[in-house]
XYZ file of C-alpha atoms in Angstrom:
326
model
C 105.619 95.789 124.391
C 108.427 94.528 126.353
C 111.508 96.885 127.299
C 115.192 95.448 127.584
C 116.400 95.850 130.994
C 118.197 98.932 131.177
C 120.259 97.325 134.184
C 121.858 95.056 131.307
C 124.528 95.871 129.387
C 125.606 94.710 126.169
C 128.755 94.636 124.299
C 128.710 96.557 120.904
C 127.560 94.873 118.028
C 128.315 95.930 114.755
C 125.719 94.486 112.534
C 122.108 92.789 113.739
C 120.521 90.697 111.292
C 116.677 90.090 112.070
C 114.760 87.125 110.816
C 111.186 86.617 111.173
C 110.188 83.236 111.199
C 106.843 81.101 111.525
C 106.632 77.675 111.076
C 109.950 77.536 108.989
C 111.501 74.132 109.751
C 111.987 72.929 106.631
C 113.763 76.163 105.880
C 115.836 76.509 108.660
C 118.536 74.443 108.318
C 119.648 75.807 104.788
C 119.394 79.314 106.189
C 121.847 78.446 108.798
C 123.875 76.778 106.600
C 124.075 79.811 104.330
C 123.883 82.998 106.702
C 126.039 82.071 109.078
C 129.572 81.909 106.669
C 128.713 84.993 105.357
C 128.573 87.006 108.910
C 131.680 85.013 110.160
C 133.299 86.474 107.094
C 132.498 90.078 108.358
C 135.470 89.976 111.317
C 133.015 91.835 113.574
C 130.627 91.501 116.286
C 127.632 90.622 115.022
C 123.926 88.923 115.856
C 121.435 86.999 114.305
C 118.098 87.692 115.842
C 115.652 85.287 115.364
C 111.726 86.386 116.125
C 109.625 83.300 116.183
C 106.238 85.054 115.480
C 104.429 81.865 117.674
C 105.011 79.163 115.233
C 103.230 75.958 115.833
C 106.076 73.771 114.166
C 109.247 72.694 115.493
C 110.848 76.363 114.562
C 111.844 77.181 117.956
C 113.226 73.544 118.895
C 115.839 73.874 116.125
C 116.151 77.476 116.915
C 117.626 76.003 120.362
C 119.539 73.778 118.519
C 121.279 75.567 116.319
C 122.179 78.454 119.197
C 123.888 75.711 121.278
C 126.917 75.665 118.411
C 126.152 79.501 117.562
C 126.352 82.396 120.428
C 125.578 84.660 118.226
C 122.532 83.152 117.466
C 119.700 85.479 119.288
C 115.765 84.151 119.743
C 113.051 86.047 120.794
C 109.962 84.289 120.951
C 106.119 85.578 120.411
C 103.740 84.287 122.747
C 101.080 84.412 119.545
C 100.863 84.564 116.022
C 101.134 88.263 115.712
C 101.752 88.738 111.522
C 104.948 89.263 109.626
C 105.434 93.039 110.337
C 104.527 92.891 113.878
C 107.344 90.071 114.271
C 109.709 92.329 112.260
C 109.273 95.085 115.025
C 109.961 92.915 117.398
C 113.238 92.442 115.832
C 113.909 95.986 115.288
C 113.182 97.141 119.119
C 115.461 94.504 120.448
C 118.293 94.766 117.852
C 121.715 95.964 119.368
C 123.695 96.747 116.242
C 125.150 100.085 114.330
C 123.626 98.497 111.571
C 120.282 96.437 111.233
C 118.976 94.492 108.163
C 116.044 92.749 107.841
C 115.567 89.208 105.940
C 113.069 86.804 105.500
C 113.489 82.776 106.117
C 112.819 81.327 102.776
C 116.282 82.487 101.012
C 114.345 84.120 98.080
C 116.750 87.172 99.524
C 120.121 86.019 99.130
C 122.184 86.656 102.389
C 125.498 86.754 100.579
C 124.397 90.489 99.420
C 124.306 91.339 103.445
C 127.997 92.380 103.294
C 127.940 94.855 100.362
C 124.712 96.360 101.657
C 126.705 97.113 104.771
C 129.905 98.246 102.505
C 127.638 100.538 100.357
C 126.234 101.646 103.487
C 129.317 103.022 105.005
C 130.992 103.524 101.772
C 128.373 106.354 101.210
C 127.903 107.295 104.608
C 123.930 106.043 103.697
C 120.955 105.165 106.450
C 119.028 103.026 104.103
C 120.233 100.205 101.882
C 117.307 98.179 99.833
C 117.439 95.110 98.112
C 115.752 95.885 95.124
C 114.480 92.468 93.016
C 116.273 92.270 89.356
C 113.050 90.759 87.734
C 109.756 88.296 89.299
C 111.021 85.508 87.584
C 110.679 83.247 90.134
C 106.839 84.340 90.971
C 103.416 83.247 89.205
C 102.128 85.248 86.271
C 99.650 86.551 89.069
C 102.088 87.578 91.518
C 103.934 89.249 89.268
C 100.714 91.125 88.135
C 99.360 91.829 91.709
C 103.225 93.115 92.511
C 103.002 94.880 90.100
C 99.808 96.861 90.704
C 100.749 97.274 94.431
C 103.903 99.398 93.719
C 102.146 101.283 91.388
C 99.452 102.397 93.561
C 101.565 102.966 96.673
C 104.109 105.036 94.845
C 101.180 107.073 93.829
C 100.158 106.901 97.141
C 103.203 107.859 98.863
C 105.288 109.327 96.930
C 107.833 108.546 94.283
C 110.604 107.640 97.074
C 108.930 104.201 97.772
C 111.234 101.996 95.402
C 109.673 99.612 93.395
C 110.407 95.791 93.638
C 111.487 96.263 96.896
C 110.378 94.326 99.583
C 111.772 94.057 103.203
C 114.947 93.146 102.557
C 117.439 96.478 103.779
C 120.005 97.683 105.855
C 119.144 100.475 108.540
C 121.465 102.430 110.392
C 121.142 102.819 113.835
C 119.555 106.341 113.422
C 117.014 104.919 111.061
C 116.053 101.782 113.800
C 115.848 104.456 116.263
C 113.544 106.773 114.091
C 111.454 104.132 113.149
C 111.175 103.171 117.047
C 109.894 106.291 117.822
C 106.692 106.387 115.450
C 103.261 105.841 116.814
C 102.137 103.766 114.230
C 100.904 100.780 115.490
C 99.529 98.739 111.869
C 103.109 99.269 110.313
C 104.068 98.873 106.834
C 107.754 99.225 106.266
C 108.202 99.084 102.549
C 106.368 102.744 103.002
C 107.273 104.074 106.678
C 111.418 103.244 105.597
C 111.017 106.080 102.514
C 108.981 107.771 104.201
C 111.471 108.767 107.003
C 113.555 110.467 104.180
C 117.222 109.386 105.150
C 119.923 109.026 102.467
C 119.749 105.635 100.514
C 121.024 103.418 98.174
C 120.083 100.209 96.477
C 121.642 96.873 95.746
C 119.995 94.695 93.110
C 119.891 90.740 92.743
C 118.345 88.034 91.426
C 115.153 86.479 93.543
C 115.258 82.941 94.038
C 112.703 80.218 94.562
C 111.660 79.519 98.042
C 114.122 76.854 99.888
C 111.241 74.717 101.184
C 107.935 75.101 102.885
C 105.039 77.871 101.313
C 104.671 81.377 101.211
C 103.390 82.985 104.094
C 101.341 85.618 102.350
C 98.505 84.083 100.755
C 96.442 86.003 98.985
C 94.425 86.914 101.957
C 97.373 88.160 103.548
C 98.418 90.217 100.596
C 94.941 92.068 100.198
C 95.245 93.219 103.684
C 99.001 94.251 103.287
C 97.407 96.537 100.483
C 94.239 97.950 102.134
C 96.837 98.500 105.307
C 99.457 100.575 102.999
C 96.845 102.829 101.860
C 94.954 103.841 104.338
C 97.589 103.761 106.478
C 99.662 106.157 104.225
C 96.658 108.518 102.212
C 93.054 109.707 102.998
C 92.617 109.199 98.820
C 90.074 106.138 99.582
C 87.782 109.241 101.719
C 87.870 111.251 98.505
C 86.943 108.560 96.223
C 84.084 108.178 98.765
C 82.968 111.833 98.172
C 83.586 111.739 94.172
C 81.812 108.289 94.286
C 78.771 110.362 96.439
C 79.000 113.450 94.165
C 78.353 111.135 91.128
C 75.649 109.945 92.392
C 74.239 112.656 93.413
C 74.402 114.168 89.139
C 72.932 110.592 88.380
C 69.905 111.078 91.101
C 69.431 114.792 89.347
C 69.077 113.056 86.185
C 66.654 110.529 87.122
C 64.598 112.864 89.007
C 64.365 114.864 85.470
C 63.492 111.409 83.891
C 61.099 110.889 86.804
C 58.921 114.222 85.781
C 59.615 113.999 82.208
C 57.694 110.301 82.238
C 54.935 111.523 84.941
C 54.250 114.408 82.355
C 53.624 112.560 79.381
C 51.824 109.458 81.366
C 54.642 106.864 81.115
C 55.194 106.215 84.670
C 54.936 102.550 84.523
C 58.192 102.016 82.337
C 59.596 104.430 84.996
C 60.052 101.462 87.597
C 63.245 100.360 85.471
C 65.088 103.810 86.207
C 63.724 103.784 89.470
C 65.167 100.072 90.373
C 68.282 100.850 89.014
C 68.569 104.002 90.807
C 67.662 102.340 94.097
C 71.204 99.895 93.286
C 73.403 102.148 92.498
C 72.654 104.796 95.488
C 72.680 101.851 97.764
C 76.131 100.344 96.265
C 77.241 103.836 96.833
C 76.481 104.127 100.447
C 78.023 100.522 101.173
C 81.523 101.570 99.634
C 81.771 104.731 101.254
C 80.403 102.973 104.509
C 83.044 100.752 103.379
C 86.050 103.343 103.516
C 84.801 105.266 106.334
C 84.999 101.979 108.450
C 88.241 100.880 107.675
C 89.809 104.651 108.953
C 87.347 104.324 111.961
C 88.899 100.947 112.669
C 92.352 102.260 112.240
C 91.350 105.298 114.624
C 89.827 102.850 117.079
C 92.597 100.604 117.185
C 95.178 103.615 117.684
C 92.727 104.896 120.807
C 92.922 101.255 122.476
C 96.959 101.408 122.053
C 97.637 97.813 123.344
C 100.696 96.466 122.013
C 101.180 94.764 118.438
C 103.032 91.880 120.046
C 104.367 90.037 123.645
C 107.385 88.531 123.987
C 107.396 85.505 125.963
C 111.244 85.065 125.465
C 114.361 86.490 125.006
C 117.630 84.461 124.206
C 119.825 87.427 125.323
C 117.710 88.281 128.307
C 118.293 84.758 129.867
C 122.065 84.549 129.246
C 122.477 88.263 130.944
C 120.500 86.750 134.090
C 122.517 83.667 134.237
C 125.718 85.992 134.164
C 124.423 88.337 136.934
């Protein structure tokens, strides 16, 4: 991953916000439109960065539009498609303020709770603010239900601390940025690693809205792999579910082996195929799942061993305006 230049330096900024986008031009303009009043209204220095995550609309042509009447505007551009959390580090490593939050494009989050996240934040002398959703009203019958089932496995999963019906919508402190900076993990999820790093928090609720314009950008592809990412990324429980899983079937194989004799002694082997056949299925769907687990962990450990970077950035806003000043 890319490192500022040290040999830059920047003015103090109180608050960063950090946006991941891809392909959000139909959203764009109403997020401008709405975010920026709201920092202005601050009275402090603040940024807006901006992580195209290498969209293939005209995201980063407005993006330049919009900076030209907006210095605090900040882009930092992907050179690939590198997945929502990936583009959300980005953000995070390159965000300059004493306070960072973290909101996505579509305005389902409302910006206009930024500002008492941040008061709450040093009201209470807290590390972590989350936006925690009021109710799913705005989501399908089957988000709702997958939502639902997600936060209840992760929190047993993780722990308790991961609040539930929050997303990644928050304000970190600086010491919170910098902690979660300095974790190895490369596959992050941060609706667990934020709890996890056990700072003081607090929560501010709201009301989820539709999405301004465009489509979701977790299908439900995208969603199954956020879930099979926060658990074995955050519990070895899928390993012992592989042993139970092997341990039953190793009581059901003792059993059919006692079948097996019991029908060879009284001369009814020839019904026996149907035990035998079933047997055969269940060992083998057996093997597959726990072939299954053990290859998703290798595949985490073999990704951690290679160690190449989650994303590249081919551009940075701030970067360019530093050069053209030295």
């Amino acid at each position: 991953m890319d490192k500022q230049d040290d040999g830059i330096r920047e003015q103090p900024v109180a608050l960063s916000v950090v946006i991941p986008m891809f392909n959000e031009e139909e959203a764009l303009p109403a997020l401008v439109s709405r975010l920026r009043p709201v920092l202005d209204a601050l009275g402090e220095p603040y940024e807006v960065v901006a992580v195209d995550d290498g969209s293939g609309d005209r995201t980063a042509v407005l993006l330049d539009a919009f900076r030209l009447g907006w210095p605090e505007l900040r882009i930092i551009g992907l050179r690939r498609n590198s997945g929502h959390q990936a583009a959300l580090t980005a953000g995070l490593d390159r965000a300059r303020g004493a306070y960072v939050a973290s909101i996505d494009a579509d305005l389902q989050d409302p910006p206009e709770k930024i500002p008492e996240m941040l008061a709450l934040a040093r009201g209470r002398e807290l590390d972590i603010v989350y936006g925690i959703r009021a109710d799913r009203a705005s989501d399908t019958g089957f988000k709702r239900w997958t939502a639902a089932l997600y936060y209840r496995l992760v929190r047993r999963l993780a722990g308790p601390s991961v609040p539930a019906q929050a997303g990644d919508f928050r304000l970190l402190s600086r010491a919170a940025v910098d902690a979660l900076k300095a974790l190895p993990d490369q596959q992050r999820v941060y609706r667990l690693l934020v709890p996890w790093l056990g700072f003081p928090s607090g929560e501010v609720t709201y009301e989820r809205e539709p999405r301004t314009a465009g489509h979701s950008k977790y299908p439900l592809g995208r969603m199954i792999r956020l879930a099979v990412d926060s658990v074995t990324g955050f519990s070895a429980a899928p390993l012992r579910i592989a042993t139970w899983l092997g341990g039953f079937a190793f009581l059901v194989c003792l059993g059919l082996i006692g079948y097996t004799l019991w029908a060879h002694a009284s001369e009814e082997t020839v019904p026996g195929w149907t035990s035998l056949f079933i047997g055969v299925l269940f060992i083998g769907a057996v093997q597959l799942v726990c072939v299954g687990l053990l290859g998703e962990y290798v595949g985490r450990i073999y990704t951690a061993v290679q160690n190449r970077p989650t994303y590249f950035v081919a551009r940075d806003t701030s970067r360019e305006r530093a050069e053209r000043r030295l």
